[in-house]
Short mmCIF file of C-alpha atoms and ligand atoms in Angstrom, two decimals:
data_model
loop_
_atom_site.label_atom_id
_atom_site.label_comp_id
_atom_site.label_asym_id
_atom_site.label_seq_id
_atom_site.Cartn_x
_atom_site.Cartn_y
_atom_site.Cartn_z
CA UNK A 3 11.63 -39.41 -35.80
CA UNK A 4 10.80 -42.49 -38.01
CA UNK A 5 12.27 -40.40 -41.25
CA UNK A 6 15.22 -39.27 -39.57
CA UNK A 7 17.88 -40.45 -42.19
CA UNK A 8 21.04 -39.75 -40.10
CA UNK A 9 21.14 -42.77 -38.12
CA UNK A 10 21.70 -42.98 -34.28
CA UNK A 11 23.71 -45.89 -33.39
CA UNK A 12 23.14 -48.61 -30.53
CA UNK A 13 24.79 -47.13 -26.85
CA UNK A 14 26.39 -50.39 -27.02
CA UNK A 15 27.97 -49.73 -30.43
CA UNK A 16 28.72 -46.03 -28.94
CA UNK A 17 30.68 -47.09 -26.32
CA UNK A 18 33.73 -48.10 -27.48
CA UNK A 19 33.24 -45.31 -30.11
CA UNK A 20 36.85 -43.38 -30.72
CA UNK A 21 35.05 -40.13 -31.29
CA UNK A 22 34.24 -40.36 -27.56
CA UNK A 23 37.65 -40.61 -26.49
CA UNK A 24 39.21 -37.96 -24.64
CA UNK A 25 42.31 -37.42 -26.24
CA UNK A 26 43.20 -33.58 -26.00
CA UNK A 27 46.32 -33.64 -23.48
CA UNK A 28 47.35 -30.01 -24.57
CA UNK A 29 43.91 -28.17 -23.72
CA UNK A 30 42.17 -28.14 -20.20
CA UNK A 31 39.85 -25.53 -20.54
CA UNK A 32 39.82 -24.08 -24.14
CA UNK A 33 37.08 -21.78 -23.83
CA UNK A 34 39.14 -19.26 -21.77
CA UNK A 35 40.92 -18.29 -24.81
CA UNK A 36 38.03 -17.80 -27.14
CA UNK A 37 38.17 -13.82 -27.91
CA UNK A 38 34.62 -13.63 -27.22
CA UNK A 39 35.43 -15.18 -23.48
CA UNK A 40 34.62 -12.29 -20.89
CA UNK A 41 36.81 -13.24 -18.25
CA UNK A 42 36.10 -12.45 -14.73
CA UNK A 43 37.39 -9.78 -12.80
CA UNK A 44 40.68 -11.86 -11.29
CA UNK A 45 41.84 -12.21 -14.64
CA UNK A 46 41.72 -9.02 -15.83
CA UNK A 47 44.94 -6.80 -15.89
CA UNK A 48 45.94 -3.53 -15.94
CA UNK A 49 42.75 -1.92 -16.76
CA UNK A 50 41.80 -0.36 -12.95
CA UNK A 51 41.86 3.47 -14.08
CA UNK A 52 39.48 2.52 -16.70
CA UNK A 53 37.41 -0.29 -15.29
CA UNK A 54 36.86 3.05 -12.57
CA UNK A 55 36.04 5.52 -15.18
CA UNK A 56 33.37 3.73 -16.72
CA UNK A 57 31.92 2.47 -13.22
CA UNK A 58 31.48 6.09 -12.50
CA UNK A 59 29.51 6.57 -15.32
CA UNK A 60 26.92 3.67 -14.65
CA UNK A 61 27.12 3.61 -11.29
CA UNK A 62 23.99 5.78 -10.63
CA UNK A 63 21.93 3.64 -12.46
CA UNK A 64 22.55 0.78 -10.23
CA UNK A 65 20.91 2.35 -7.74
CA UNK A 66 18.20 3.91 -9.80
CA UNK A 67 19.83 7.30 -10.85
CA UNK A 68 20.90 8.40 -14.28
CA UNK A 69 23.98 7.60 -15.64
CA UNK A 70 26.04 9.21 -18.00
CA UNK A 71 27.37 8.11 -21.49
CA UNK A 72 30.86 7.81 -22.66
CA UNK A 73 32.94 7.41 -25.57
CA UNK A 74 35.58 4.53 -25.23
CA UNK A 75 38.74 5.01 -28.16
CA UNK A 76 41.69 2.72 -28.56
CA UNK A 77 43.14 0.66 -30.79
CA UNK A 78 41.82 -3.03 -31.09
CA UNK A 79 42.78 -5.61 -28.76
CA UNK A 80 43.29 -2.99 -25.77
CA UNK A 81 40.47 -4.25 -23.44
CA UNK A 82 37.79 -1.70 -24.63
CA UNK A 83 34.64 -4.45 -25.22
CA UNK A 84 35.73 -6.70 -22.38
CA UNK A 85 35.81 -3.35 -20.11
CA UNK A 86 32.72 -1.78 -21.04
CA UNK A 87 30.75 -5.76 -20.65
CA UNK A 88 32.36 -6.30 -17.35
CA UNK A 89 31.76 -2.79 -15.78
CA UNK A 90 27.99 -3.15 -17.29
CA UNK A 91 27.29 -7.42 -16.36
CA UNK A 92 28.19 -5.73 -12.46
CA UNK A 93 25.96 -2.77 -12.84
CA UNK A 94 23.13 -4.98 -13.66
CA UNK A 95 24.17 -7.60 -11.10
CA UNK A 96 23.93 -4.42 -8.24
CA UNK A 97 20.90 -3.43 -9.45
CA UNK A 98 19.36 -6.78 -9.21
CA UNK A 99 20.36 -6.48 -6.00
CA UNK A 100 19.09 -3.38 -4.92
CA UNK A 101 15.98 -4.38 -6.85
CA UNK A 102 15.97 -1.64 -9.26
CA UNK A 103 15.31 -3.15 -12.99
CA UNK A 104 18.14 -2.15 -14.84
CA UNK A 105 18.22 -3.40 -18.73
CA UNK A 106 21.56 -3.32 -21.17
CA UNK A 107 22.06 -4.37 -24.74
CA UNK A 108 24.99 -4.91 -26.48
CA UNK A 109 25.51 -4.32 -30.12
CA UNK A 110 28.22 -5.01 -32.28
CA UNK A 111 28.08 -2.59 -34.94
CA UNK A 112 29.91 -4.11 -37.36
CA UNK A 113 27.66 -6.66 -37.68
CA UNK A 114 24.60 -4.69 -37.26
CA UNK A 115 25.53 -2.00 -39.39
CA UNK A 116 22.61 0.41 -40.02
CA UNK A 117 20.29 2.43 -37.81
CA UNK A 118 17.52 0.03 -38.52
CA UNK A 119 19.63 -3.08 -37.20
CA UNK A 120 21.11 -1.14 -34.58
CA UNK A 121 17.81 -0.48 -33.15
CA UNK A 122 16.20 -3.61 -33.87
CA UNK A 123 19.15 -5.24 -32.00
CA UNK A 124 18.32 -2.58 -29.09
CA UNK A 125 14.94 -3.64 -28.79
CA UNK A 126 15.36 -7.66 -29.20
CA UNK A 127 18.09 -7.55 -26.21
CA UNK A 128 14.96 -5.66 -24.03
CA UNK A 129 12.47 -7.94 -25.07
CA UNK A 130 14.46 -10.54 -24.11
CA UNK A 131 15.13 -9.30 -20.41
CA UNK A 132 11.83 -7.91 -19.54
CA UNK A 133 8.83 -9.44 -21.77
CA UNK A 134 9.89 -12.10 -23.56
CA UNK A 135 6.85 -13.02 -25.02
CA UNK A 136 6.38 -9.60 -26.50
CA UNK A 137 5.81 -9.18 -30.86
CA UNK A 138 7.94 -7.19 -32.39
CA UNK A 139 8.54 -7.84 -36.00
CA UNK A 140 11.68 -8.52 -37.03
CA UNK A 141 11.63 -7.77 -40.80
CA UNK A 142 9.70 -5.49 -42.67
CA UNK A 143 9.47 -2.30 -40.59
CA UNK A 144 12.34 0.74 -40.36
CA UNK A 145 13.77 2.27 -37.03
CA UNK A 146 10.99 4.00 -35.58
CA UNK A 147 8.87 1.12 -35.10
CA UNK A 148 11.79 -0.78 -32.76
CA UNK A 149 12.40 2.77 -31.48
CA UNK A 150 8.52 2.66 -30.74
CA UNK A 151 8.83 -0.82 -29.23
CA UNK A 152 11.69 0.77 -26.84
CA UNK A 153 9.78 4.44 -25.60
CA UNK A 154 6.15 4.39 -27.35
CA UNK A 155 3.35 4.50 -25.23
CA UNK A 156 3.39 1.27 -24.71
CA UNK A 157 7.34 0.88 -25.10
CA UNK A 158 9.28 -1.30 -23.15
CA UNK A 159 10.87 0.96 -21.17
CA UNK A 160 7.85 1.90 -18.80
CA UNK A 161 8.87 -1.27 -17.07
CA UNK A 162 12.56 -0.34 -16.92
CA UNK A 163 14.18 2.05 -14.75
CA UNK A 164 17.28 2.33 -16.65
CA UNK A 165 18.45 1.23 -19.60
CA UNK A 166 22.61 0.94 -20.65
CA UNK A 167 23.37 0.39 -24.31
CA UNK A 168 27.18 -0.74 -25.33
CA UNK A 169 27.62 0.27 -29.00
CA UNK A 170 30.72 -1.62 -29.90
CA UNK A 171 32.64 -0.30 -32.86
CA UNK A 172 30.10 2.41 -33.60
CA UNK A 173 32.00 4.05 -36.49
CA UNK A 174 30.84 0.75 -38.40
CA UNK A 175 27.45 2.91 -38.53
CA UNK A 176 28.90 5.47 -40.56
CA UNK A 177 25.95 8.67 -40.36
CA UNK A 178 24.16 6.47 -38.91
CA UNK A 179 25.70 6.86 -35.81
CA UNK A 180 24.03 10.39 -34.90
CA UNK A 181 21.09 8.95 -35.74
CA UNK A 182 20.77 6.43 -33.07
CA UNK A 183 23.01 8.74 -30.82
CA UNK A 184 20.96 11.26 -30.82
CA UNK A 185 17.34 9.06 -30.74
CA UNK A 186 18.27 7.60 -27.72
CA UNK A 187 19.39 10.85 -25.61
CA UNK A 188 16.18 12.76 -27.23
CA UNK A 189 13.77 9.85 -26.24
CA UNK A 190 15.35 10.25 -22.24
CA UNK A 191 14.98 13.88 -22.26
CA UNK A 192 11.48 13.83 -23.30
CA UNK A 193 10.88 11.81 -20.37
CA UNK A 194 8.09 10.15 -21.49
CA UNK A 195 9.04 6.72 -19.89
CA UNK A 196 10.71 7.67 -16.95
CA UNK A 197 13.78 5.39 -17.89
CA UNK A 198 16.77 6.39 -17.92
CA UNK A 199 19.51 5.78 -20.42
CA UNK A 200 23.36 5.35 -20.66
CA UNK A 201 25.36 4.64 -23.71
CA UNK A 202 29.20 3.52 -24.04
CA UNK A 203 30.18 3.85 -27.80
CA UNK A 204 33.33 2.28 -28.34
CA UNK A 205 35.29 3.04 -31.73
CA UNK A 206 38.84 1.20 -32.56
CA UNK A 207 40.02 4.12 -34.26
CA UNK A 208 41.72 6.54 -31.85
CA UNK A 209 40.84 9.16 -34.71
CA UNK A 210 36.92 8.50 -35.20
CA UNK A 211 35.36 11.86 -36.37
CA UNK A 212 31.80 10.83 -36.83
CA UNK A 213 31.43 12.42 -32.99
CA UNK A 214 28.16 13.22 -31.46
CA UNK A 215 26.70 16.68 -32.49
CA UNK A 216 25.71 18.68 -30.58
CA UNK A 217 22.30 16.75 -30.31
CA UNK A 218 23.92 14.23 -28.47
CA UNK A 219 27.02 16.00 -27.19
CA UNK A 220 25.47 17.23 -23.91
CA UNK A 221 24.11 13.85 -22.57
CA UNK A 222 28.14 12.71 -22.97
CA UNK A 223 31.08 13.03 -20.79
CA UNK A 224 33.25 15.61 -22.19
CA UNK A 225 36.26 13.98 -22.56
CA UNK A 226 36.54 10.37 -24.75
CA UNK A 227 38.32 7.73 -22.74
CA UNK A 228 41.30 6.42 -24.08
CA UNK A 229 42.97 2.78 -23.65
CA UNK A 230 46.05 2.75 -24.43
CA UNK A 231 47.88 -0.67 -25.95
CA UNK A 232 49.37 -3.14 -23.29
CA UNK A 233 53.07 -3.76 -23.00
CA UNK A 234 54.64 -7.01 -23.41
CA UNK A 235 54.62 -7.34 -19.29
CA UNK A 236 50.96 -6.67 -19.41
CA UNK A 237 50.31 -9.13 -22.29
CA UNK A 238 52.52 -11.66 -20.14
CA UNK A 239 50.18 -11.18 -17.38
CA UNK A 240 46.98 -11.25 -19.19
CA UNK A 241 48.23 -14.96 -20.39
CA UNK A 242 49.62 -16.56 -17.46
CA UNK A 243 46.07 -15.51 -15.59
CA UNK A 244 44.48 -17.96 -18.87
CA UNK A 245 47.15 -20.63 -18.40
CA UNK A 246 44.75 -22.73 -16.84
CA UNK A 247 43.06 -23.11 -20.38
CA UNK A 248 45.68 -25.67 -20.49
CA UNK A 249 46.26 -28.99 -18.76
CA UNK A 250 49.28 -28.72 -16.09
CA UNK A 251 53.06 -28.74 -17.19
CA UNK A 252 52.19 -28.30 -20.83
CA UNK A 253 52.74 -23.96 -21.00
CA UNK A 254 55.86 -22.39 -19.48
CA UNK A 255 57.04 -18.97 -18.66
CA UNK A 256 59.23 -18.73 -22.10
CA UNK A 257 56.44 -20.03 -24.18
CA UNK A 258 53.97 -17.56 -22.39
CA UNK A 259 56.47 -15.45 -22.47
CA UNK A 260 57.37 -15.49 -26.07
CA UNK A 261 53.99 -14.96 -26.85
CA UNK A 262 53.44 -12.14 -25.42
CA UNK A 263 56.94 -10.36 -26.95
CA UNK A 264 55.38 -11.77 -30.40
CA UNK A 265 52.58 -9.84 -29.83
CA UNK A 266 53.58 -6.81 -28.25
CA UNK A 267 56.18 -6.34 -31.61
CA UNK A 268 52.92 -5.08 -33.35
CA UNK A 269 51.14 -2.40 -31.01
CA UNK A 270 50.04 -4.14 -27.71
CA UNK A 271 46.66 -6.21 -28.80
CA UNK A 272 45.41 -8.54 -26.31
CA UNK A 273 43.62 -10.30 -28.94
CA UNK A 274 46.80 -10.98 -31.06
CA UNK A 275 48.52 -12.62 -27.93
CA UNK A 276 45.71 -14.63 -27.02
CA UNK A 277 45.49 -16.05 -30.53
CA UNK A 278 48.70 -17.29 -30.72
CA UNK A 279 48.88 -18.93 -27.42
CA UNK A 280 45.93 -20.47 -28.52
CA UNK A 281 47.07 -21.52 -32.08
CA UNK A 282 50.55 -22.57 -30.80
CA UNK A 283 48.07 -24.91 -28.56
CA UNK A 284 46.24 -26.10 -31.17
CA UNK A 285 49.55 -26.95 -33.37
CA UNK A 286 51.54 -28.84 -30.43
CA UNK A 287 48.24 -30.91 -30.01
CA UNK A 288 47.60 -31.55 -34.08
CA UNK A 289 51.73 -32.68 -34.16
CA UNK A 290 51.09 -34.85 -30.84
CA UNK A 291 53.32 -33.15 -28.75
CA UNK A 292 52.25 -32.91 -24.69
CA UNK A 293 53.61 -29.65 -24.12
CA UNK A 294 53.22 -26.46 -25.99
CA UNK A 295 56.84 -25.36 -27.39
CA UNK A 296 58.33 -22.36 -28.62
CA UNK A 297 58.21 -23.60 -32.33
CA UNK A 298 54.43 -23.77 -32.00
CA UNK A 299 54.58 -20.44 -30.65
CA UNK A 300 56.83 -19.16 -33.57
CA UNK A 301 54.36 -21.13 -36.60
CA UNK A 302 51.29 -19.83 -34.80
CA UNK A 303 52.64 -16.52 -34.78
CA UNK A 304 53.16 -16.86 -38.95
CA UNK A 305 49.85 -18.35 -39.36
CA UNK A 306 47.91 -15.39 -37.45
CA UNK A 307 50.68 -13.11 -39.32
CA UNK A 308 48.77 -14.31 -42.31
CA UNK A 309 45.21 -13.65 -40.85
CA UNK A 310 46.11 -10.15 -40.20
CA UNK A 311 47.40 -9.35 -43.76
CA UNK A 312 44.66 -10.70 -45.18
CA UNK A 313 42.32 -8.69 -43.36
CA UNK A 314 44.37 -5.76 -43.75
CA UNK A 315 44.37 -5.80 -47.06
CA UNK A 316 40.74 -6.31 -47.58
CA UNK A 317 40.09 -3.37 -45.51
CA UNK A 318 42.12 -0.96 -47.74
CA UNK A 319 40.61 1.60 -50.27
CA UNK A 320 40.16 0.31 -53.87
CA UNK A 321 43.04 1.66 -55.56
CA UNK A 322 45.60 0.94 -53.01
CA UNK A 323 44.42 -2.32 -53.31
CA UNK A 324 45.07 -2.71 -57.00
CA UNK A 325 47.89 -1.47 -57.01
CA UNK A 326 48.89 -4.09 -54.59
CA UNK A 327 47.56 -6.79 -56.78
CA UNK A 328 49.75 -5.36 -59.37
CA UNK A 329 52.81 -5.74 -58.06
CA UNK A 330 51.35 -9.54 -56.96
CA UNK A 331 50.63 -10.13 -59.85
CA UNK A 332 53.99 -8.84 -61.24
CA UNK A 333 55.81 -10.93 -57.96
CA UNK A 334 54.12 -14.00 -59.57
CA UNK A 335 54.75 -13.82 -63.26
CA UNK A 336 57.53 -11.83 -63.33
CA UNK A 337 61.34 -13.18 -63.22
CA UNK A 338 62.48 -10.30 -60.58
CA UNK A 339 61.16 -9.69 -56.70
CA UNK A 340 61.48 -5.77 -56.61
CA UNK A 341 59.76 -3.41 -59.06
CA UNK A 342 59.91 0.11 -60.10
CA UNK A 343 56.32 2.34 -59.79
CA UNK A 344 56.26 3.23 -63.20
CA UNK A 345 55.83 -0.99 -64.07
CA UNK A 346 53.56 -1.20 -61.18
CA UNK A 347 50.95 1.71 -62.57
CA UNK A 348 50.93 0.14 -65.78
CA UNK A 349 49.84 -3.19 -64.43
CA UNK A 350 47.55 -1.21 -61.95
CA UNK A 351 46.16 0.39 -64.55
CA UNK A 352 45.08 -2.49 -66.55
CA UNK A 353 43.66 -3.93 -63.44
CA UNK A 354 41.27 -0.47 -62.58
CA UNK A 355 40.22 -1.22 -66.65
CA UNK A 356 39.53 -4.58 -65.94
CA UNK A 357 37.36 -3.42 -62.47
CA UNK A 358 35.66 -0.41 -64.63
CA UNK A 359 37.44 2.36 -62.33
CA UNK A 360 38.95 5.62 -63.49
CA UNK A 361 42.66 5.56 -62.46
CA UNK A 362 44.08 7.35 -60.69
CA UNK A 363 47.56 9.01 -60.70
CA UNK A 364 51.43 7.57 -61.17
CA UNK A 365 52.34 9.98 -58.36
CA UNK A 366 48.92 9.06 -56.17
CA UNK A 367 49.71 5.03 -56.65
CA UNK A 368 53.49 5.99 -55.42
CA UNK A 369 51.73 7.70 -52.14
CA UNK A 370 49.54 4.65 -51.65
CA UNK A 371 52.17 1.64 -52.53
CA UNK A 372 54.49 3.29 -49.90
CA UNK A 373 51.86 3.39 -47.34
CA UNK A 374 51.35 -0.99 -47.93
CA UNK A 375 55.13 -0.99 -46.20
CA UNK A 376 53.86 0.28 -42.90
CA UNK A 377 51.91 -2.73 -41.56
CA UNK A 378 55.05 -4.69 -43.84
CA UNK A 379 52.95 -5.89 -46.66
CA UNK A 380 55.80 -4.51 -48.95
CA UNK A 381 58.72 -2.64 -48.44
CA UNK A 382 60.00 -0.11 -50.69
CA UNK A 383 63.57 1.38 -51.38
CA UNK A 384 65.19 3.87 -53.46
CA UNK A 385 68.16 2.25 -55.78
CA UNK A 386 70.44 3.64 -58.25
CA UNK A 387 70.80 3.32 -61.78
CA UNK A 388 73.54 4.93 -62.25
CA UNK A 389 74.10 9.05 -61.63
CA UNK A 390 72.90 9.63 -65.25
CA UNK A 391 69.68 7.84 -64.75
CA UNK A 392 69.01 9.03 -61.61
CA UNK A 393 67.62 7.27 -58.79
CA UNK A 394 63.89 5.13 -58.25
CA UNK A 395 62.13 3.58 -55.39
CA UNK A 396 60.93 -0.53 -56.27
CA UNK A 397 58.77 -2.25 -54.25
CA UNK A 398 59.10 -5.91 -52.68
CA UNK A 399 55.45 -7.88 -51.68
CA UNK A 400 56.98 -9.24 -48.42
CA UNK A 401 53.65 -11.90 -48.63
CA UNK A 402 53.06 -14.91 -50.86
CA UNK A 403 51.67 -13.02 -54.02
CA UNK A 404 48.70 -15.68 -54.41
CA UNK A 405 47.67 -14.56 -50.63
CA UNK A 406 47.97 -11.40 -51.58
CA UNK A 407 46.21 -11.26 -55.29
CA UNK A 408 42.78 -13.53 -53.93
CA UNK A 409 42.96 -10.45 -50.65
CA UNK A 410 43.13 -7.63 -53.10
CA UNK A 411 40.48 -7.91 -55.31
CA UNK A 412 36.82 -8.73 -54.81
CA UNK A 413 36.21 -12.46 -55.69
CA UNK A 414 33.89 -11.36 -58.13
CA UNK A 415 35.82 -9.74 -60.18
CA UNK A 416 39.24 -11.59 -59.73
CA UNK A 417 39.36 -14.02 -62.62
CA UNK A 418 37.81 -11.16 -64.90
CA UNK A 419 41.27 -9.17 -64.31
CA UNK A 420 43.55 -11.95 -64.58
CA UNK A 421 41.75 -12.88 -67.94
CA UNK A 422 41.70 -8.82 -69.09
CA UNK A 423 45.58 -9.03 -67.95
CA UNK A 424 46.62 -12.21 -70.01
CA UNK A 425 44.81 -10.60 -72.72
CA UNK A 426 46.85 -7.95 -73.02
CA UNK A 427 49.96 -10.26 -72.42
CA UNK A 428 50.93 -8.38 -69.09
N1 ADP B 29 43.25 -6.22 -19.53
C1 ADP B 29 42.93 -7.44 -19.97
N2 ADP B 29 43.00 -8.52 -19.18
C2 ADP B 29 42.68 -9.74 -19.63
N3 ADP B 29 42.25 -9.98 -20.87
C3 ADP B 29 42.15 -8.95 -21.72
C4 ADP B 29 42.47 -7.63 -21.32
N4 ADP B 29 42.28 -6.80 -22.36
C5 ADP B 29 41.84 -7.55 -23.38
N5 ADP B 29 41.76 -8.85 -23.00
C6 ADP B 29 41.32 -9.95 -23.85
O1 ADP B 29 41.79 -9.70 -25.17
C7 ADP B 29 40.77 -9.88 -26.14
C8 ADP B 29 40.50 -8.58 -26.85
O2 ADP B 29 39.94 -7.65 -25.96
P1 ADP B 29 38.74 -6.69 -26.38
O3 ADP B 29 38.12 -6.12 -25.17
O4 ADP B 29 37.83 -7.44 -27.30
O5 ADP B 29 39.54 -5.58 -27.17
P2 ADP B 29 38.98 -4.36 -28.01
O6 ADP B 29 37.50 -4.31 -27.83
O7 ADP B 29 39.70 -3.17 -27.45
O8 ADP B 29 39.40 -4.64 -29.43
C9 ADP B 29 39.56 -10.40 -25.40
O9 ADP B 29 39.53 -11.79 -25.54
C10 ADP B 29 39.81 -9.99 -23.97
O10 ADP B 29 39.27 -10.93 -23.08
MG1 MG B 30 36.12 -4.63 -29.32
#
């Protein structure tokens, strides 16, 4: 690599190079509190009726039977992925055993968000476990040709006896859903390969309507299973079985344990507590400490507070998110901290100008503003102006307004508002 231009230094020089120093004294074993860590079955907790349920399902095709498919609902954090990877990584491990060839893909749907990379997902993860060295394009073609690649004639699955697809947050796929849904039951009951074929679709909304048709409803178990969110003794459990992520006598009980209260305030999410536990980590170690306290616990548990607005907010509809950025933007420039609706929808509707929407109306943006004080992005009150003038709700951004305004608007379009809003000397 003569034209290398990074340069690579003498192992003399490198020796007494800092950036080879071990100096972490917080962390041990980091990695076990990565939220894409599958942990192994001793650390897993609380989750035996429906570790059970879903082994019941694939169980059969361990041993070269079919198994049946399953819809998994809860809300996120509840164990749902790490359930339905565990219960399939042992199904394949028996079937190894028992030399039957079992294949499984996993898909996250949220990242592979149409039928077309859905299925080309499908038919990489195959490739990859039974013919690696097999072409399949990987631009340029729609559906049917991966589907092809999967149970053509010459498909992939005439060397597989059974085949177990996890589709993780399958609502992600909008229509698109059926689609694949029902593809992959119709191409088992034509038979043509002789494989058989199990799905777990997993959804994080308990109330996810985009449900198999009839199509597809007959190859699934009737009823959906449901995880329910942990409580903060679970949560306490599910971290003091990761503690060893960290080097002895830096974690103890109350930081573990204020962790998991911190988490459980919210709804139960496994995720959430493992976060902060590891961001409290990460803070005692950036401020030098050698043991994790309860401060780092508390910041960590602001910090991720942040994360989760942010995301929350991005995820809302459009107008609900304007009006939002209104009453930033009115937080911001504005002497006061509470506002009344009627201010609020004039700002809003300056802002859906600015973004080229229709608006919508004072009464709808009161509906929507209210529902931001749920997950405490605002809160909202009614206060008196007197008995003659009657009574009004105003509404208080609980967040920094800055946060809030750069979450509720598409970058795009951000300093085009604020420009359209100065403008009009709002
Ligand atoms: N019962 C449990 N025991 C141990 N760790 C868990 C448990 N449930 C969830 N976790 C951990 O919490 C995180 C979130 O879990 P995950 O399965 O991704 O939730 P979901 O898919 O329901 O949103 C993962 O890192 C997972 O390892
Ligand atoms: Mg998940």
């Amino acid at each position: 690599m003569a034209n290398d231009p990074i340069p690579t230094p003498s192992i003399k020089d490198l020796q007494d190079d800092r950036m080879g120093e071990e100096d972490d004294n917080i962390f041990e074993r980091r990695e076990l509190l990565r939220p894409q860590h599958v942990p192994d079955k001793s650390r897993i907790v609380g989750r035996d009726e429906e570790i059970t349920i879903v082994e019941e399902l694939l169980k059969p095709a361990a041993v070269g039977d079919p198994p049946e498919s399953g819809f998994i609902f809860g809300k996120t954090g509840t164990g749902k992925s790490l359930v339905a990877k565990h219960v399939t990584g042992r199904a394949r491990g028996i079937a190894q055993l028992k030399e039957v060839n079992l294949a499984a893909a996993y898909v996250d749907c949220d990242q592979y968000n149409t039928e077309t990379r859905t299925a080309r997902r499908l038919a990489f993860s195959v490739r990859d476990a039974v013919e690696p060295e097999r072409y399949i394009p990987d631009s340029g073609v729609g559906a049917s040709r991966y589907y092809d690649e999967l149970w053509g004639d010459d498909g992939m699955f005439n060397q597989v006896d059974a085949f177990i697809a996890i589709l993780d947050e399958i609502d992600k796929l909008g229509h698109d859903a059926t689609e694949v849904l029902s593809k992959l039951s119709r191409s088992e009951e034509a038979g043509k390969t002789g494989c058989y074929i199990g799905v777990l679709a997993i959804s994080n909304k308990t109330d996810y309507t985009e449900s198999p048709d009839e199509r597809v409803a007959s190859s699934f178990q009737d009823d959906p299973i449901v995880f329910p969110p942990y409580d903060a003794t679970q949560l306490r459990e599910i971290l003091e079985r990761r503690a060893d992520a960290f080097k002895e006598g830096t974690v103890d009980g109350s930081v573990i344990g204020l962790a998991a209260a911190l988490a459980a305030r919210d709804h139960g999410d496994a995720r959430r507590a493992l976060d902060i536990l590891r961001t409290a980590g990460k803070i005692a170690k950036k401020s030098g400490e050698s043991k994790v306290l309860e401060e780092h616990v508390k910041e960590a548990d602001e910090y991720s507070d942040v994360n989760r607005s942010i995301k929350l907010i991005q995820s809302g509809t459009p107008h609900a998110r304007y009006a939002l950025f209104a009453l930033a933007y009115l937080t911001k420039t504005k002497l006061d901290d509470s506002f009344r609706t009627t201010k609020i929808y004039d700002v809003y509707r300056d802002v859906a100008i600015a973004t080229h929407a229709d608006s919508v109306s004072h009464q709808r943006i009161l509906e929507l503003m209210k529902k931001w004080s749920l997950p405490e992005i605002t809160e909202n009150y009614y206060t008196g102006g007197g008995k003659s003038e009657g009574s009004y709700r105003e509404h208080r951004l609980l967040h920094d307004p800055d946060i809030v305004m750069s979450s509720a608007i598409e970058k795009d379009s951000l300093q085009d508002v604020l420009e359209h809003l100065q403008s009009k000397g709002v």
